[in-house]
Amino acid sequence: MRSEVRGGWTVVAVSGELDADTVPVLSDLLEESSSDRVVVDLSGVPFMDTTGLSLMLDWHRRLEGVGGEFRMACLQASVHKLFRLTELTEVMHIHDSVDSATVGR
C-alpha cells in the first residue's frame, strides 16, 4: 500500500487481498492521512471481505460527516459485486479511474 497527493486528494493505492489480516494496515495508512479528500485505488485488489467493506463504509461516513469526500476507484469485478450485493453502490462514490475520482470537490 502506498499513498500520494494528487490535485488536493490523497490517493491510496492498495494491492492484494483486503481482508481481516490486511485491513488494519490500510486503516493505519488512512489514519495517518490528514486529508479530508481521499481516493482509494482498488485496481490491485482481487478480493475484499466484509472487514474491507466495513472499513470503506466507515471512512465514507467519517469524511462525509466532516464535509470531506471519500471515493473509490478501479474496482475489480469481484469487489464491485460485493458493493452491488450490499447495495452500497447507491451510497458510495465509485469511479472507473483515479483520474475521474480526483476531479472536483
mmCIF file of N, CA and C in Angstrom:
data_model
loop_
_atom_site.group_PDB
_atom_site.id
_atom_site.type_symbol
_atom_site.label_atom_id
_atom_site.label_comp_id
_atom_site.label_asym_id
_atom_site.label_seq_id
_atom_site.Cartn_x
_atom_site.Cartn_y
_atom_site.Cartn_z
ATOM 1 N N MET A 1 0.838 -1.171 0.000
ATOM 2 C CA MET A 1 0.000 0.000 0.000
ATOM 3 C C MET A 1 0.885 1.236 0.000
ATOM 4 N N ARG A 2 0.454 2.217 -0.763
ATOM 5 C CA ARG A 2 1.193 3.483 -0.808
ATOM 6 C C ARG A 2 0.205 4.612 -1.014
ATOM 7 N N SER A 3 0.635 5.805 -0.639
ATOM 8 C CA SER A 3 -0.239 6.958 -0.854
ATOM 9 C C SER A 3 0.551 8.105 -1.453
ATOM 10 N N GLU A 4 -0.176 8.964 -2.157
ATOM 11 C CA GLU A 4 0.405 10.153 -2.756
ATOM 12 C C GLU A 4 -0.680 11.223 -2.795
ATOM 13 N N VAL A 5 -0.254 12.465 -2.912
ATOM 14 C CA VAL A 5 -1.206 13.560 -3.043
ATOM 15 C C VAL A 5 -1.296 13.919 -4.513
ATOM 16 N N ARG A 6 -2.535 14.007 -5.007
ATOM 17 C CA ARG A 6 -2.770 14.311 -6.416
ATOM 18 C C ARG A 6 -3.903 15.327 -6.505
ATOM 19 N N GLY A 7 -3.564 16.564 -6.857
ATOM 20 C CA GLY A 7 -4.580 17.593 -7.038
ATOM 21 C C GLY A 7 -5.422 17.855 -5.807
ATOM 22 N N GLY A 8 -4.823 17.843 -4.637
ATOM 23 C CA GLY A 8 -5.560 18.093 -3.413
ATOM 24 C C GLY A 8 -6.225 16.858 -2.816
ATOM 25 N N TRP A 9 -6.064 15.729 -3.466
ATOM 26 C CA TRP A 9 -6.629 14.468 -2.982
ATOM 27 C C TRP A 9 -5.506 13.560 -2.510
ATOM 28 N N THR A 10 -5.717 12.835 -1.427
ATOM 29 C CA THR A 10 -4.804 11.770 -1.035
ATOM 30 C C THR A 10 -5.277 10.516 -1.737
ATOM 31 N N VAL A 11 -4.403 9.940 -2.563
ATOM 32 C CA VAL A 11 -4.728 8.726 -3.311
ATOM 33 C C VAL A 11 -3.963 7.578 -2.663
ATOM 34 N N VAL A 12 -4.715 6.599 -2.187
ATOM 35 C CA VAL A 12 -4.122 5.429 -1.544
ATOM 36 C C VAL A 12 -4.300 4.241 -2.476
ATOM 37 N N ALA A 13 -3.186 3.691 -2.945
ATOM 38 C CA ALA A 13 -3.216 2.529 -3.836
ATOM 39 C C ALA A 13 -3.040 1.264 -2.999
ATOM 40 N N VAL A 14 -3.966 0.338 -3.184
ATOM 41 C CA VAL A 14 -3.967 -0.901 -2.418
ATOM 42 C C VAL A 14 -3.754 -2.061 -3.384
ATOM 43 N N SER A 15 -2.952 -3.036 -2.970
ATOM 44 C CA SER A 15 -2.801 -4.238 -3.802
ATOM 45 C C SER A 15 -2.829 -5.462 -2.902
ATOM 46 N N GLY A 16 -3.356 -6.540 -3.445
ATOM 47 C CA GLY A 16 -3.515 -7.768 -2.683
ATOM 48 C C GLY A 16 -4.913 -7.850 -2.096
ATOM 49 N N GLU A 17 -5.170 -8.921 -1.384
ATOM 50 C CA GLU A 17 -6.477 -9.117 -0.784
ATOM 51 C C GLU A 17 -6.691 -8.145 0.371
ATOM 52 N N LEU A 18 -7.908 -7.662 0.481
ATOM 53 C CA LEU A 18 -8.270 -6.752 1.569
ATOM 54 C C LEU A 18 -9.212 -7.527 2.486
ATOM 55 N N ASP A 19 -8.618 -8.060 3.568
ATOM 56 C CA ASP A 19 -9.365 -8.913 4.486
ATOM 57 C C ASP A 19 -8.960 -8.599 5.917
ATOM 58 N N ALA A 20 -9.384 -9.434 6.842
ATOM 59 C CA ALA A 20 -9.123 -9.186 8.260
ATOM 60 C C ALA A 20 -7.640 -9.028 8.576
ATOM 61 N N ASP A 21 -6.778 -9.671 7.805
ATOM 62 C CA ASP A 21 -5.346 -9.568 8.045
ATOM 63 C C ASP A 21 -4.743 -8.263 7.530
ATOM 64 N N THR A 22 -5.284 -7.723 6.440
ATOM 65 C CA THR A 22 -4.676 -6.548 5.812
ATOM 66 C C THR A 22 -5.424 -5.238 6.064
ATOM 67 N N VAL A 23 -6.682 -5.320 6.489
ATOM 68 C CA VAL A 23 -7.451 -4.101 6.760
ATOM 69 C C VAL A 23 -6.774 -3.204 7.794
ATOM 70 N N PRO A 24 -6.188 -3.749 8.873
ATOM 71 C CA PRO A 24 -5.523 -2.866 9.841
ATOM 72 C C PRO A 24 -4.399 -2.024 9.228
ATOM 73 N N VAL A 25 -3.692 -2.575 8.246
ATOM 74 C CA VAL A 25 -2.617 -1.825 7.590
ATOM 75 C C VAL A 25 -3.207 -0.643 6.826
ATOM 76 N N LEU A 26 -4.268 -0.880 6.062
ATOM 77 C CA LEU A 26 -4.921 0.204 5.332
ATOM 78 C C LEU A 26 -5.536 1.208 6.288
ATOM 79 N N SER A 27 -6.139 0.728 7.353
ATOM 80 C CA SER A 27 -6.736 1.616 8.353
ATOM 81 C C SER A 27 -5.688 2.563 8.935
ATOM 82 N N ASP A 28 -4.522 2.021 9.277
ATOM 83 C CA ASP A 28 -3.436 2.851 9.813
ATOM 84 C C ASP A 28 -2.982 3.892 8.797
ATOM 85 N N LEU A 29 -2.872 3.499 7.543
ATOM 86 C CA LEU A 29 -2.450 4.421 6.490
ATOM 87 C C LEU A 29 -3.476 5.547 6.323
ATOM 88 N N LEU A 30 -4.747 5.204 6.364
ATOM 89 C CA LEU A 30 -5.796 6.226 6.256
ATOM 90 C C LEU A 30 -5.779 7.148 7.473
ATOM 91 N N GLU A 31 -5.540 6.608 8.643
ATOM 92 C CA GLU A 31 -5.461 7.420 9.869
ATOM 93 C C GLU A 31 -4.322 8.433 9.789
ATOM 94 N N GLU A 32 -3.211 8.039 9.172
ATOM 95 C CA GLU A 32 -2.054 8.921 9.059
ATOM 96 C C GLU A 32 -2.306 10.082 8.111
ATOM 97 N N SER A 33 -3.251 9.915 7.214
ATOM 98 C CA SER A 33 -3.568 10.972 6.260
ATOM 99 C C SER A 33 -4.356 12.062 6.967
ATOM 100 N N SER A 34 -3.962 13.283 6.754
ATOM 101 C CA SER A 34 -4.699 14.394 7.362
ATOM 102 C C SER A 34 -5.677 15.014 6.360
ATOM 103 N N SER A 35 -5.813 14.393 5.220
ATOM 104 C CA SER A 35 -6.667 14.916 4.160
ATOM 105 C C SER A 35 -8.134 14.616 4.431
ATOM 106 N N ASP A 36 -8.992 15.538 3.991
ATOM 107 C CA ASP A 36 -10.429 15.284 4.070
ATOM 108 C C ASP A 36 -10.973 14.891 2.696
ATOM 109 N N ARG A 37 -10.055 14.645 1.761
ATOM 110 C CA ARG A 37 -10.430 14.183 0.413
ATOM 111 C C ARG A 37 -9.541 12.998 0.069
ATOM 112 N N VAL A 38 -10.140 11.808 0.064
ATOM 113 C CA VAL A 38 -9.382 10.567 -0.105
ATOM 114 C C VAL A 38 -9.975 9.728 -1.229
ATOM 115 N N VAL A 39 -9.094 9.197 -2.063
ATOM 116 C CA VAL A 39 -9.461 8.225 -3.085
ATOM 117 C C VAL A 39 -8.674 6.952 -2.797
ATOM 118 N N VAL A 40 -9.377 5.824 -2.731
ATOM 119 C CA VAL A 40 -8.712 4.540 -2.569
ATOM 120 C C VAL A 40 -8.742 3.833 -3.924
ATOM 121 N N ASP A 41 -7.563 3.601 -4.467
ATOM 122 C CA ASP A 41 -7.400 2.911 -5.755
ATOM 123 C C ASP A 41 -7.365 1.414 -5.472
ATOM 124 N N LEU A 42 -8.427 0.722 -5.883
ATOM 125 C CA LEU A 42 -8.554 -0.703 -5.607
ATOM 126 C C LEU A 42 -8.237 -1.572 -6.831
ATOM 127 N N SER A 43 -7.546 -1.009 -7.807
ATOM 128 C CA SER A 43 -7.246 -1.764 -9.033
ATOM 129 C C SER A 43 -6.427 -3.020 -8.761
ATOM 130 N N GLY A 44 -5.650 -3.039 -7.698
ATOM 131 C CA GLY A 44 -4.814 -4.187 -7.367
ATOM 132 C C GLY A 44 -5.434 -5.120 -6.342
ATOM 133 N N VAL A 45 -6.746 -4.973 -6.102
ATOM 134 C CA VAL A 45 -7.420 -5.776 -5.074
ATOM 135 C C VAL A 45 -8.372 -6.771 -5.738
ATOM 136 N N PRO A 46 -7.986 -8.049 -5.805
ATOM 137 C CA PRO A 46 -8.861 -9.046 -6.431
ATOM 138 C C PRO A 46 -9.955 -9.572 -5.505
ATOM 139 N N PHE A 47 -9.779 -9.364 -4.190
ATOM 140 C CA PHE A 47 -10.731 -9.884 -3.210
ATOM 141 C C PHE A 47 -10.838 -8.931 -2.034
ATOM 142 N N MET A 48 -12.069 -8.702 -1.576
ATOM 143 C CA MET A 48 -12.315 -7.914 -0.375
ATOM 144 C C MET A 48 -13.401 -8.632 0.419
ATOM 145 N N ASP A 49 -13.172 -8.800 1.718
ATOM 146 C CA ASP A 49 -14.213 -9.397 2.541
ATOM 147 C C ASP A 49 -14.974 -8.305 3.283
ATOM 148 N N THR A 50 -15.837 -8.705 4.199
ATOM 149 C CA THR A 50 -16.689 -7.720 4.880
ATOM 150 C C THR A 50 -15.910 -6.774 5.780
ATOM 151 N N THR A 51 -14.710 -7.165 6.223
ATOM 152 C CA THR A 51 -13.926 -6.218 7.021
ATOM 153 C C THR A 51 -13.429 -5.070 6.146
ATOM 154 N N GLY A 52 -13.071 -5.366 4.901
ATOM 155 C CA GLY A 52 -12.689 -4.314 3.960
ATOM 156 C C GLY A 52 -13.876 -3.445 3.614
ATOM 157 N N LEU A 53 -15.007 -4.063 3.376
ATOM 158 C CA LEU A 53 -16.234 -3.339 3.085
ATOM 159 C C LEU A 53 -16.591 -2.406 4.235
ATOM 160 N N SER A 54 -16.484 -2.902 5.429
ATOM 161 C CA SER A 54 -16.784 -2.114 6.618
ATOM 162 C C SER A 54 -15.846 -0.910 6.745
ATOM 163 N N LEU A 55 -14.566 -1.126 6.460
ATOM 164 C CA LEU A 55 -13.602 -0.026 6.522
ATOM 165 C C LEU A 55 -13.938 1.059 5.497
ATOM 166 N N MET A 56 -14.280 0.653 4.274
ATOM 167 C CA MET A 56 -14.640 1.627 3.238
ATOM 168 C C MET A 56 -15.870 2.439 3.660
ATOM 169 N N LEU A 57 -16.876 1.769 4.193
ATOM 170 C CA LEU A 57 -18.093 2.452 4.623
ATOM 171 C C LEU A 57 -17.812 3.371 5.803
ATOM 172 N N ASP A 58 -16.985 2.927 6.737
ATOM 173 C CA ASP A 58 -16.622 3.751 7.890
ATOM 174 C C ASP A 58 -15.937 5.044 7.450
ATOM 175 N N TRP A 59 -14.976 4.935 6.530
ATOM 176 C CA TRP A 59 -14.266 6.135 6.071
ATOM 177 C C TRP A 59 -15.177 7.040 5.235
ATOM 178 N N HIS A 60 -16.076 6.449 4.482
ATOM 179 C CA HIS A 60 -17.054 7.242 3.735
ATOM 180 C C HIS A 60 -17.876 8.085 4.714
ATOM 181 N N ARG A 61 -18.418 7.461 5.724
ATOM 182 C CA ARG A 61 -19.234 8.167 6.722
ATOM 183 C C ARG A 61 -18.422 9.198 7.489
ATOM 184 N N ARG A 62 -17.213 8.823 7.847
ATOM 185 C CA ARG A 62 -16.337 9.713 8.615
ATOM 186 C C ARG A 62 -16.061 11.013 7.867
ATOM 187 N N LEU A 63 -15.624 10.871 6.619
ATOM 188 C CA LEU A 63 -15.262 12.065 5.852
ATOM 189 C C LEU A 63 -16.479 12.866 5.446
ATOM 190 N N GLU A 64 -17.555 12.218 5.060
ATOM 191 C CA GLU A 64 -18.778 12.944 4.723
ATOM 192 C C GLU A 64 -19.282 13.709 5.947
ATOM 193 N N GLY A 65 -19.087 13.144 7.144
ATOM 194 C CA GLY A 65 -19.529 13.771 8.378
ATOM 195 C C GLY A 65 -18.818 15.070 8.706
ATOM 196 N N VAL A 66 -17.621 15.256 8.157
ATOM 197 C CA VAL A 66 -16.867 16.488 8.409
ATOM 198 C C VAL A 66 -16.765 17.351 7.159
ATOM 199 N N GLY A 67 -17.624 17.069 6.179
ATOM 200 C CA GLY A 67 -17.618 17.854 4.949
ATOM 201 C C GLY A 67 -16.563 17.434 3.942
ATOM 202 N N GLY A 68 -15.943 16.288 4.159
ATOM 203 C CA GLY A 68 -14.933 15.780 3.240
ATOM 204 C C GLY A 68 -15.543 14.834 2.229
ATOM 205 N N GLU A 69 -14.671 14.144 1.497
ATOM 206 C CA GLU A 69 -15.130 13.195 0.490
ATOM 207 C C GLU A 69 -14.248 11.958 0.489
ATOM 208 N N PHE A 70 -14.895 10.817 0.330
ATOM 209 C CA PHE A 70 -14.213 9.533 0.232
ATOM 210 C C PHE A 70 -14.684 8.866 -1.049
ATOM 211 N N ARG A 71 -13.747 8.526 -1.907
ATOM 212 C CA ARG A 71 -14.080 7.912 -3.185
ATOM 213 C C ARG A 71 -13.239 6.664 -3.393
ATOM 214 N N MET A 72 -13.773 5.742 -4.171
ATOM 215 C CA MET A 72 -13.049 4.535 -4.541
ATOM 216 C C MET A 72 -12.939 4.498 -6.054
ATOM 217 N N ALA A 73 -11.860 3.899 -6.539
ATOM 218 C CA ALA A 73 -11.638 3.854 -7.988
ATOM 219 C C ALA A 73 -11.124 2.485 -8.401
ATOM 220 N N CYS A 74 -11.445 2.123 -9.637
ATOM 221 C CA CYS A 74 -10.865 0.950 -10.304
ATOM 222 C C CYS A 74 -11.178 -0.369 -9.603
ATOM 223 N N LEU A 75 -12.424 -0.566 -9.221
ATOM 224 C CA LEU A 75 -12.803 -1.809 -8.556
ATOM 225 C C LEU A 75 -12.817 -2.964 -9.551
ATOM 226 N N GLN A 76 -12.172 -4.057 -9.173
ATOM 227 C CA GLN A 76 -12.244 -5.266 -9.983
ATOM 228 C C GLN A 76 -13.657 -5.837 -9.855
ATOM 229 N N ALA A 77 -14.039 -6.679 -10.795
ATOM 230 C CA ALA A 77 -15.412 -7.198 -10.870
ATOM 231 C C ALA A 77 -15.863 -7.855 -9.566
ATOM 232 N N SER A 78 -15.015 -8.647 -8.952
ATOM 233 C CA SER A 78 -15.406 -9.353 -7.724
ATOM 234 C C SER A 78 -15.649 -8.391 -6.567
ATOM 235 N N VAL A 79 -14.860 -7.335 -6.499
ATOM 236 C CA VAL A 79 -15.022 -6.334 -5.441
ATOM 237 C C VAL A 79 -16.254 -5.480 -5.721
ATOM 238 N N HIS A 80 -16.440 -5.106 -6.970
ATOM 239 C CA HIS A 80 -17.613 -4.312 -7.336
ATOM 240 C C HIS A 80 -18.891 -5.101 -7.034
ATOM 241 N N LYS A 81 -18.858 -6.409 -7.256
ATOM 242 C CA LYS A 81 -20.017 -7.257 -6.974
ATOM 243 C C LYS A 81 -20.385 -7.196 -5.498
ATOM 244 N N LEU A 82 -19.414 -7.184 -4.614
ATOM 245 C CA LEU A 82 -19.658 -7.075 -3.175
ATOM 246 C C LEU A 82 -20.420 -5.793 -2.853
ATOM 247 N N PHE A 83 -20.025 -4.692 -3.469
ATOM 248 C CA PHE A 83 -20.715 -3.415 -3.234
ATOM 249 C C PHE A 83 -22.130 -3.429 -3.827
ATOM 250 N N ARG A 84 -22.289 -4.088 -4.983
ATOM 251 C CA ARG A 84 -23.626 -4.202 -5.582
ATOM 252 C C ARG A 84 -24.550 -5.059 -4.719
ATOM 253 N N LEU A 85 -24.058 -6.203 -4.252
ATOM 254 C CA LEU A 85 -24.873 -7.113 -3.448
ATOM 255 C C LEU A 85 -25.323 -6.478 -2.136
ATOM 256 N N THR A 86 -24.507 -5.615 -1.585
ATOM 257 C CA THR A 86 -24.851 -4.935 -0.335
ATOM 258 C C THR A 86 -25.549 -3.600 -0.581
ATOM 259 N N GLU A 87 -25.807 -3.312 -1.850
ATOM 260 C CA GLU A 87 -26.478 -2.087 -2.289
ATOM 261 C C GLU A 87 -25.732 -0.811 -1.892
ATOM 262 N N LEU A 88 -24.433 -0.934 -1.700
ATOM 263 C CA LEU A 88 -23.627 0.243 -1.351
ATOM 264 C C LEU A 88 -23.194 1.041 -2.571
ATOM 265 N N THR A 89 -23.448 0.522 -3.767
ATOM 266 C CA THR A 89 -23.138 1.305 -4.966
ATOM 267 C C THR A 89 -24.020 2.549 -5.031
ATOM 268 N N GLU A 90 -25.136 2.521 -4.317
ATOM 269 C CA GLU A 90 -26.040 3.675 -4.267
ATOM 270 C C GLU A 90 -25.547 4.724 -3.276
ATOM 271 N N VAL A 91 -24.693 4.325 -2.358
ATOM 272 C CA VAL A 91 -24.235 5.196 -1.277
ATOM 273 C C VAL A 91 -22.817 5.705 -1.505
ATOM 274 N N MET A 92 -21.953 4.798 -1.930
ATOM 275 C CA MET A 92 -20.531 5.110 -2.061
ATOM 276 C C MET A 92 -20.243 5.793 -3.400
ATOM 277 N N HIS A 93 -19.136 6.526 -3.438
ATOM 278 C CA HIS A 93 -18.689 7.187 -4.663
ATOM 279 C C HIS A 93 -17.664 6.271 -5.331
ATOM 280 N N ILE A 94 -18.087 5.601 -6.405
ATOM 281 C CA ILE A 94 -17.248 4.635 -7.101
ATOM 282 C C ILE A 94 -16.963 5.157 -8.510
ATOM 283 N N HIS A 95 -15.678 5.187 -8.864
ATOM 284 C CA HIS A 95 -15.253 5.728 -10.152
ATOM 285 C C HIS A 95 -14.477 4.676 -10.937
ATOM 286 N N ASP A 96 -14.514 4.820 -12.255
ATOM 287 C CA ASP A 96 -13.794 3.893 -13.131
ATOM 288 C C ASP A 96 -12.290 4.106 -13.106
ATOM 289 N N SER A 97 -11.856 5.333 -12.800
ATOM 290 C CA SER A 97 -10.420 5.633 -12.801
ATOM 291 C C SER A 97 -10.070 6.583 -11.661
ATOM 292 N N VAL A 98 -8.816 6.598 -11.294
ATOM 293 C CA VAL A 98 -8.347 7.537 -10.278
ATOM 294 C C VAL A 98 -8.492 8.965 -10.808
ATOM 295 N N ASP A 99 -8.214 9.146 -12.093
ATOM 296 C CA ASP A 99 -8.336 10.486 -12.675
ATOM 297 C C ASP A 99 -9.744 11.037 -12.531
ATOM 298 N N SER A 100 -10.766 10.223 -12.821
ATOM 299 C CA SER A 100 -12.142 10.711 -12.691
ATOM 300 C C SER A 100 -12.524 10.908 -11.222
ATOM 301 N N ALA A 101 -11.922 10.143 -10.341
ATOM 302 C CA ALA A 101 -12.226 10.277 -8.905
ATOM 303 C C ALA A 101 -11.636 11.539 -8.304
ATOM 304 N N THR A 102 -10.555 12.026 -8.876
ATOM 305 C CA THR A 102 -9.882 13.199 -8.301
ATOM 306 C C THR A 102 -10.318 14.518 -8.945
ATOM 307 N N VAL A 103 -11.394 14.481 -9.707
ATOM 308 C CA VAL A 103 -11.900 15.689 -10.338
ATOM 309 C C VAL A 103 -12.988 16.269 -9.438
ATOM 310 N N GLY A 104 -12.910 17.558 -9.210
ATOM 311 C CA GLY A 104 -13.960 18.254 -8.465
ATOM 312 C C GLY A 104 -13.837 18.121 -6.980
ATOM 313 N N ARG A 105 -14.787 18.691 -6.345
ATOM 314 C CA ARG A 105 -14.842 18.646 -4.874
ATOM 315 C C ARG A 105 -16.107 17.989 -4.451
#
